[in-house]
XYZ file of C-alpha atoms in Angstrom:
461
model
C 85.579 -23.860 -53.101
C 88.229 -22.550 -55.445
C 90.646 -19.800 -54.423
C 88.915 -17.479 -56.895
C 85.548 -18.042 -55.177
C 87.108 -17.361 -51.764
C 88.697 -14.170 -53.124
C 85.328 -12.954 -54.472
C 83.638 -13.561 -51.118
C 86.505 -11.761 -49.344
C 86.154 -8.645 -51.531
C 82.355 -8.676 -51.239
C 82.455 -8.930 -47.435
C 84.990 -6.119 -47.079
C 83.056 -3.886 -49.474
C 79.781 -4.621 -47.676
C 81.184 -3.007 -44.503
C 82.978 -0.074 -46.154
C 83.070 2.215 -43.136
C 84.521 -0.380 -40.751
C 86.990 -1.600 -43.372
C 88.131 1.973 -44.099
C 88.746 2.680 -40.404
C 90.681 -0.575 -39.935
C 92.753 0.067 -43.069
C 93.462 3.610 -41.779
C 95.060 2.142 -38.671
C 97.328 -0.040 -40.813
C 98.193 2.950 -43.035
C 99.250 5.007 -40.010
C 101.246 2.115 -38.516
C 103.010 1.262 -41.801
C 103.771 4.921 -42.529
C 105.118 5.403 -38.992
C 107.502 2.436 -39.163
C 108.759 3.352 -42.669
C 109.374 7.035 -41.819
C 111.051 6.222 -38.508
C 113.426 3.700 -40.096
C 114.057 6.024 -43.063
C 115.238 8.735 -40.658
C 117.721 6.270 -39.195
C 118.952 5.306 -42.682
C 119.327 8.982 -43.608
C 121.366 9.551 -40.463
C 123.570 6.535 -41.273
C 124.202 7.776 -44.825
C 125.170 11.210 -43.502
C 127.657 9.609 -41.118
C 129.127 7.458 -43.918
C 129.486 10.565 -46.083
C 131.314 12.381 -43.296
C 133.659 9.421 -42.695
C 134.425 9.152 -46.416
C 135.528 12.801 -46.366
C 137.694 12.222 -43.313
C 139.714 9.365 -44.780
C 139.924 6.004 -46.521
C 137.906 3.514 -44.475
C 139.898 0.464 -45.657
C 143.366 1.891 -45.043
C 145.540 1.239 -41.985
C 148.594 3.381 -41.228
C 151.337 1.425 -39.450
C 154.191 3.090 -37.554
C 157.109 1.632 -35.543
C 156.666 0.729 -31.915
C 157.869 3.549 -29.588
C 159.541 0.984 -27.320
C 163.347 0.938 -27.339
C 163.604 -2.703 -26.418
C 166.477 -4.455 -28.182
C 164.160 -7.357 -29.032
C 161.336 -5.270 -30.497
C 160.085 -6.081 -34.009
C 161.448 -3.663 -36.600
C 159.274 -2.148 -39.310
C 161.537 -3.382 -42.091
C 161.212 -5.308 -45.380
C 160.553 -8.553 -43.536
C 157.685 -7.019 -41.557
C 156.203 -5.361 -44.665
C 156.249 -8.689 -46.515
C 154.510 -10.385 -43.573
C 151.792 -7.696 -43.492
C 151.175 -8.126 -47.219
C 150.472 -11.823 -46.636
C 147.806 -11.266 -43.945
C 144.230 -12.365 -44.828
C 142.179 -9.761 -46.763
C 145.196 -7.440 -47.233
C 145.476 -6.200 -50.830
C 148.775 -4.339 -50.414
C 151.338 -3.165 -47.852
C 153.121 -0.045 -49.147
C 156.262 1.479 -47.650
C 156.001 5.236 -47.132
C 159.344 6.407 -45.778
C 160.223 9.955 -44.709
C 163.607 11.490 -45.569
C 165.373 13.540 -42.904
C 167.417 16.258 -44.620
C 169.071 17.301 -41.376
C 170.945 20.564 -41.946
C 170.508 20.353 -45.718
C 167.950 22.331 -47.694
C 166.057 22.199 -50.964
C 166.889 25.041 -53.321
C 165.679 26.224 -56.726
C 166.388 29.002 -59.168
C 169.602 30.711 -60.191
C 172.355 30.635 -57.557
C 170.037 28.779 -55.139
C 167.830 31.846 -54.836
C 164.708 30.039 -53.541
C 165.170 27.951 -50.410
C 163.165 25.457 -48.343
C 164.649 24.334 -45.034
C 161.694 22.194 -43.853
C 160.684 20.176 -46.879
C 158.620 17.012 -46.406
C 160.083 14.319 -48.669
C 158.379 10.932 -48.940
C 159.827 7.801 -50.544
C 157.502 5.152 -52.041
C 158.416 2.067 -54.124
C 157.982 2.821 -57.825
C 155.556 -0.084 -58.343
C 153.266 1.281 -55.603
C 153.133 4.964 -56.584
C 149.935 4.602 -58.596
C 148.284 2.521 -55.820
C 148.452 5.376 -53.321
C 145.418 7.146 -54.771
C 147.316 10.203 -55.970
C 145.721 12.393 -58.652
C 148.095 13.878 -61.243
C 147.118 17.370 -62.417
C 150.168 17.726 -64.654
C 153.086 15.634 -65.909
C 153.674 11.920 -65.250
C 154.859 9.445 -62.646
C 158.655 8.966 -62.266
C 159.688 6.109 -64.536
C 162.754 6.721 -66.658
C 165.503 8.857 -65.164
C 166.836 8.653 -61.635
C 165.779 11.278 -59.079
C 162.573 12.280 -60.838
C 160.007 13.456 -58.288
C 156.362 14.445 -57.826
C 155.426 17.747 -56.169
C 152.372 18.464 -54.020
C 149.840 21.049 -55.154
C 151.253 23.815 -52.938
C 154.877 22.681 -52.879
C 156.272 25.800 -54.608
C 154.716 28.073 -51.947
C 157.007 26.555 -49.282
C 160.091 28.372 -50.624
C 161.483 31.698 -49.471
C 163.176 34.238 -51.754
C 166.682 34.987 -50.409
C 166.839 38.285 -52.345
C 163.826 39.780 -50.611
C 163.680 41.315 -47.125
C 162.238 39.437 -44.152
C 158.432 39.533 -44.190
C 158.238 39.866 -47.958
C 160.223 36.786 -48.868
C 157.276 34.325 -48.737
C 154.003 33.963 -50.651
C 150.953 33.681 -48.361
C 148.531 31.578 -50.386
C 146.283 30.882 -47.378
C 144.979 34.460 -47.322
C 145.227 34.979 -51.067
C 144.278 32.013 -53.227
C 145.160 33.917 -56.396
C 148.746 34.546 -55.268
C 151.372 33.014 -57.559
C 154.488 31.230 -56.209
C 157.992 32.498 -56.983
C 158.417 29.756 -59.571
C 156.332 27.119 -61.346
C 156.934 23.713 -59.762
C 156.305 21.581 -62.852
C 159.557 20.986 -64.747
C 161.718 22.783 -62.155
C 165.105 21.360 -61.243
C 165.729 21.302 -57.503
C 168.945 20.860 -55.571
C 169.553 19.167 -52.251
C 172.300 21.427 -51.000
C 174.402 22.204 -47.936
C 174.589 25.841 -46.853
C 177.934 27.155 -45.613
C 178.938 30.630 -44.505
C 182.042 32.000 -46.167
C 183.883 35.006 -44.662
C 184.413 37.891 -47.067
C 186.438 40.219 -44.806
C 188.325 40.219 -41.532
C 186.984 42.414 -38.725
C 188.824 45.762 -38.285
C 188.950 48.220 -35.425
C 185.471 49.667 -36.079
C 183.839 46.873 -38.163
C 182.605 43.330 -37.802
C 183.322 40.345 -39.947
C 180.952 39.848 -42.926
C 180.052 36.592 -44.632
C 178.127 35.298 -47.625
C 176.184 32.035 -48.052
C 177.902 29.420 -50.130
C 176.060 26.321 -51.349
C 177.416 22.862 -51.898
C 175.160 20.783 -54.122
C 174.553 17.177 -52.972
C 171.960 15.966 -55.488
C 169.723 17.354 -58.238
C 166.016 16.458 -58.413
C 163.654 17.001 -61.358
C 159.904 17.615 -60.842
C 158.119 15.584 -63.540
C 154.579 15.585 -62.114
C 152.313 17.646 -59.893
C 149.587 16.256 -57.624
C 146.185 17.457 -56.533
C 145.918 18.003 -52.785
C 144.198 15.032 -51.119
C 144.835 14.494 -47.427
C 143.129 11.107 -47.633
C 146.070 9.970 -49.807
C 148.588 11.808 -47.596
C 149.688 15.264 -46.444
C 152.526 15.159 -48.963
C 149.991 15.804 -51.734
C 149.646 19.327 -50.346
C 153.122 20.686 -49.702
C 155.467 17.693 -49.922
C 157.692 15.978 -52.410
C 157.359 12.311 -53.430
C 160.189 10.254 -54.883
C 160.967 6.611 -55.565
C 162.144 4.714 -52.507
C 165.260 3.469 -54.338
C 166.269 7.068 -55.130
C 165.582 8.129 -51.551
C 167.833 5.390 -50.169
C 170.685 6.555 -52.430
C 170.169 10.156 -51.327
C 169.979 9.064 -47.695
C 173.416 7.443 -47.946
C 174.882 10.692 -49.289
C 173.304 12.710 -46.462
C 174.608 10.250 -43.860
C 178.167 10.682 -45.128
C 177.917 14.453 -44.804
C 176.018 14.744 -41.542
C 177.238 11.573 -39.812
C 173.682 10.369 -39.265
C 173.188 6.740 -38.349
C 171.489 4.574 -40.937
C 167.777 4.132 -40.160
C 166.994 0.540 -39.188
C 163.317 0.668 -40.078
C 160.763 2.497 -42.201
C 158.917 5.474 -40.766
C 155.512 4.326 -42.034
C 153.692 1.544 -43.918
C 150.239 1.864 -45.501
C 148.177 -1.359 -45.386
C 145.155 -1.531 -47.711
C 142.394 -3.973 -46.751
C 139.956 -5.643 -49.157
C 136.784 -4.929 -47.193
C 135.755 -2.526 -44.447
C 134.517 -5.482 -42.353
C 138.050 -6.913 -42.222
C 139.802 -3.722 -41.063
C 139.452 -4.412 -37.327
C 140.744 -7.985 -37.660
C 143.753 -6.953 -39.771
C 144.526 -4.044 -37.445
C 144.572 -6.381 -34.432
C 146.955 -8.759 -36.275
C 149.334 -5.888 -37.060
C 149.267 -4.735 -33.418
C 150.085 -8.256 -32.288
C 153.177 -8.040 -34.498
C 154.351 -5.175 -32.249
C 153.476 -2.046 -34.248
C 151.306 0.994 -33.710
C 148.312 1.428 -36.032
C 145.779 4.068 -36.960
C 142.624 3.716 -39.061
C 139.154 5.218 -39.353
C 137.794 2.093 -37.624
C 138.230 3.709 -34.196
C 135.814 6.456 -35.300
C 133.560 4.466 -37.628
C 132.662 1.647 -35.244
C 131.249 3.773 -32.356
C 129.343 5.900 -34.881
C 127.918 2.803 -36.583
C 126.866 1.349 -33.213
C 125.206 4.625 -32.241
C 123.373 4.804 -35.595
C 122.191 1.191 -35.251
C 120.798 1.862 -31.768
C 118.925 4.928 -32.997
C 117.555 2.983 -35.971
C 116.265 0.257 -33.643
C 114.696 2.839 -31.335
C 112.972 4.663 -34.219
C 111.849 1.386 -35.810
C 110.489 0.223 -32.461
C 108.364 3.361 -32.133
C 106.922 2.748 -35.596
C 106.312 -0.938 -34.835
C 104.165 0.041 -31.834
C 101.818 1.926 -34.185
C 101.578 -1.124 -36.441
C 100.888 -3.357 -33.422
C 97.977 -1.108 -32.458
C 96.704 -1.435 -36.040
C 96.948 -5.243 -35.755
C 94.746 -5.119 -32.656
C 92.247 -3.120 -34.723
C 92.272 -5.817 -37.426
C 91.653 -8.538 -34.821
C 88.786 -6.520 -33.350
C 87.232 -5.996 -36.795
C 87.461 -9.704 -37.673
C 85.926 -10.794 -34.350
C 83.008 -8.411 -34.850
C 82.636 -9.728 -38.391
C 82.384 -13.308 -37.095
C 79.701 -12.305 -34.574
C 77.657 -10.661 -37.320
C 78.171 -13.524 -39.790
C 77.514 -16.480 -37.462
C 74.412 -17.534 -39.436
C 76.362 -17.262 -42.698
C 79.110 -19.514 -41.292
C 76.512 -22.046 -40.199
C 74.963 -22.152 -43.685
C 78.402 -22.600 -45.262
C 79.035 -25.605 -42.985
C 75.565 -27.020 -43.618
C 76.040 -27.030 -47.410
C 79.354 -28.889 -47.008
C 81.925 -26.106 -47.158
C 85.341 -27.324 -45.924
C 86.603 -25.938 -42.611
C 89.866 -25.009 -44.302
C 87.974 -22.835 -46.810
C 86.210 -20.955 -44.002
C 89.570 -20.398 -42.288
C 91.110 -19.245 -45.581
C 88.326 -16.718 -46.164
C 88.823 -14.961 -42.818
C 92.614 -15.073 -43.074
C 92.401 -13.685 -46.591
C 90.193 -10.819 -45.416
C 92.726 -9.965 -42.691
C 95.619 -10.224 -45.165
C 93.748 -8.001 -47.646
C 93.307 -5.315 -44.978
C 97.037 -5.537 -44.180
C 98.014 -5.425 -47.867
C 95.734 -2.499 -48.682
C 96.847 -0.518 -45.630
C 100.520 -1.353 -46.236
C 100.389 -0.319 -49.913
C 98.757 3.027 -49.190
C 101.059 3.525 -46.188
C 104.181 3.045 -48.332
C 102.942 5.538 -50.955
C 102.160 8.016 -48.182
C 105.621 7.393 -46.656
C 107.352 8.307 -49.919
C 105.316 11.516 -50.050
C 106.128 12.434 -46.427
C 109.824 11.595 -47.001
C 109.963 13.812 -50.086
C 108.285 16.687 -48.222
C 110.721 16.382 -45.293
C 113.764 16.428 -47.581
C 112.362 19.227 -49.726
C 111.455 21.454 -46.774
C 114.809 20.840 -45.060
C 116.681 21.897 -48.217
C 114.585 25.051 -48.766
C 114.147 26.275 -45.209
C 116.681 28.782 -43.746
C 119.242 26.833 -41.755
C 118.526 23.710 -43.778
C 122.107 22.665 -43.112
C 121.268 22.490 -39.411
C 118.437 20.080 -40.208
C 120.861 18.006 -42.214
C 123.119 17.897 -39.162
C 120.176 16.710 -37.087
C 119.632 13.947 -39.617
C 123.227 12.954 -39.142
C 122.826 12.823 -35.377
C 124.603 16.184 -35.089
C 127.773 14.755 -36.595
C 127.764 16.144 -40.144
C 130.291 18.855 -39.371
C 132.445 18.525 -42.425
C 130.075 20.484 -44.642
C 130.926 18.226 -47.547
C 127.625 18.343 -49.420
C 123.971 18.291 -48.482
C 122.578 15.268 -46.717
C 118.948 14.121 -46.720
C 116.855 13.554 -43.623
C 114.851 10.573 -44.865
C 115.886 7.727 -47.205
C 113.473 4.916 -48.175
C 115.264 2.112 -50.048
C 113.256 -0.528 -51.933
C 114.035 -3.201 -49.347
C 112.414 -1.065 -46.634
C 109.237 -0.586 -48.692
C 109.089 -4.315 -49.445
C 109.690 -5.231 -45.801
C 106.996 -2.819 -44.607
C 104.449 -4.293 -47.035
C 105.250 -7.894 -46.058
C 105.224 -6.961 -42.372
C 101.804 -5.314 -42.744
C 100.390 -8.438 -44.456
C 101.986 -10.684 -41.809
C 100.532 -8.586 -38.989
C 97.127 -8.773 -40.692
C 97.288 -12.563 -41.002
C 98.559 -12.933 -37.437
C 95.749 -10.690 -36.166
C 93.172 -12.668 -38.141
C 94.380 -16.106 -37.071
C 92.418 -16.222 -33.781
C 89.141 -14.969 -35.326
C 89.547 -17.454 -38.219
C 89.965 -20.378 -35.795
C 87.013 -19.130 -33.782
C 84.871 -19.118 -36.938
C 85.876 -22.717 -37.721
C 84.875 -23.921 -34.240
C 81.343 -22.510 -34.414
C 78.775 -25.322 -34.351
C 76.689 -25.442 -37.539
C 73.509 -26.270 -35.579
C 73.984 -23.416 -33.102
C 74.816 -21.047 -35.955
C 71.609 -21.976 -37.803
C 69.567 -21.262 -34.632
C 71.060 -17.786 -34.046
């Protein structure tokens, strides 16, 4: 018999027992739909967690800081160490991110040092690495030509106080009033790193006290040539800090050390290590720790969350697989009943010289057809159920809470709506193949039983 003849017999036999076939297919539909929906909920939860992690920080970035130990033999976070980190496997770059300590000095702006900032955050980064940090320029350009050109964070100008205004009114509170304007526009402003000294203006008399006035000694001028958009993933300095080239910072640091008597820093305050792939982060982080440094990355948060999501996916998939297993038992039961009813037919097929392999193929094909038909309808039904779940969760009051449930209760960042159920193509394909496989597996015993029936006994029945 040709495959086409076997296929025709398969369709005819299934159609002949429409009610039984429909009930058996229904079991497969329910099982396939259950496994697809259960796994899709797990995938939706995983996507929500990934979205939350992406908002929290760069998943392939490791922040390295010096060891807190004061051992004389400890490894310093210096140029040699940075070069070694850059040569580690799967590391794309190791970028120095040094912090400048102004000490008693301040940043000033405006006429006669009117606007003052005594707690400025100043970061130094090598010029060649500035554009690799992930900064977003909203105005201006990166420092390239003149010395001591700098970039300002989005809210940098709000950090200054106005020395000509009374206490309480000498700052701009942009946290409570987003429309508030700073005392000066940061872009294009010339800043001064200056030392504040008190100069006496009169000697105290019998009924008066001595008076003094602030006098400023300028150490270095800085020119803001670019302004950044706030992005804490790239660094807190994008909000209220100042970024300059590392070479300029080192020159300024020498000047400050002469004035304040500070000791020269032996190592960098921070190094940012970028890794090629998220799978390599843990390995690279362990290598850096073995070098003697402290590290921080999103891996410490991502890995437990990923493990938790995987466990929930397996649990949900297992529940769906149980439904499909029950459906497989239904297929086996249907095929065994079919053999009992068709014993005479099997005997005739053997008597006219039909090959045993063809008989086996016919029963296996019937079982596979039931699995295929049930799996196909189950997948279509799964897409419909998934769409309804996502649609209802987005429309219903408190839909955000349902999104959080989809994320395992972890989507607390509020960074965009998540979906409860996601059915990728690979899941639909797997469910269909699994349904067909379960059908064939369930039909294997009945098919072998049909082959072993004696032709003579079958003819007598």
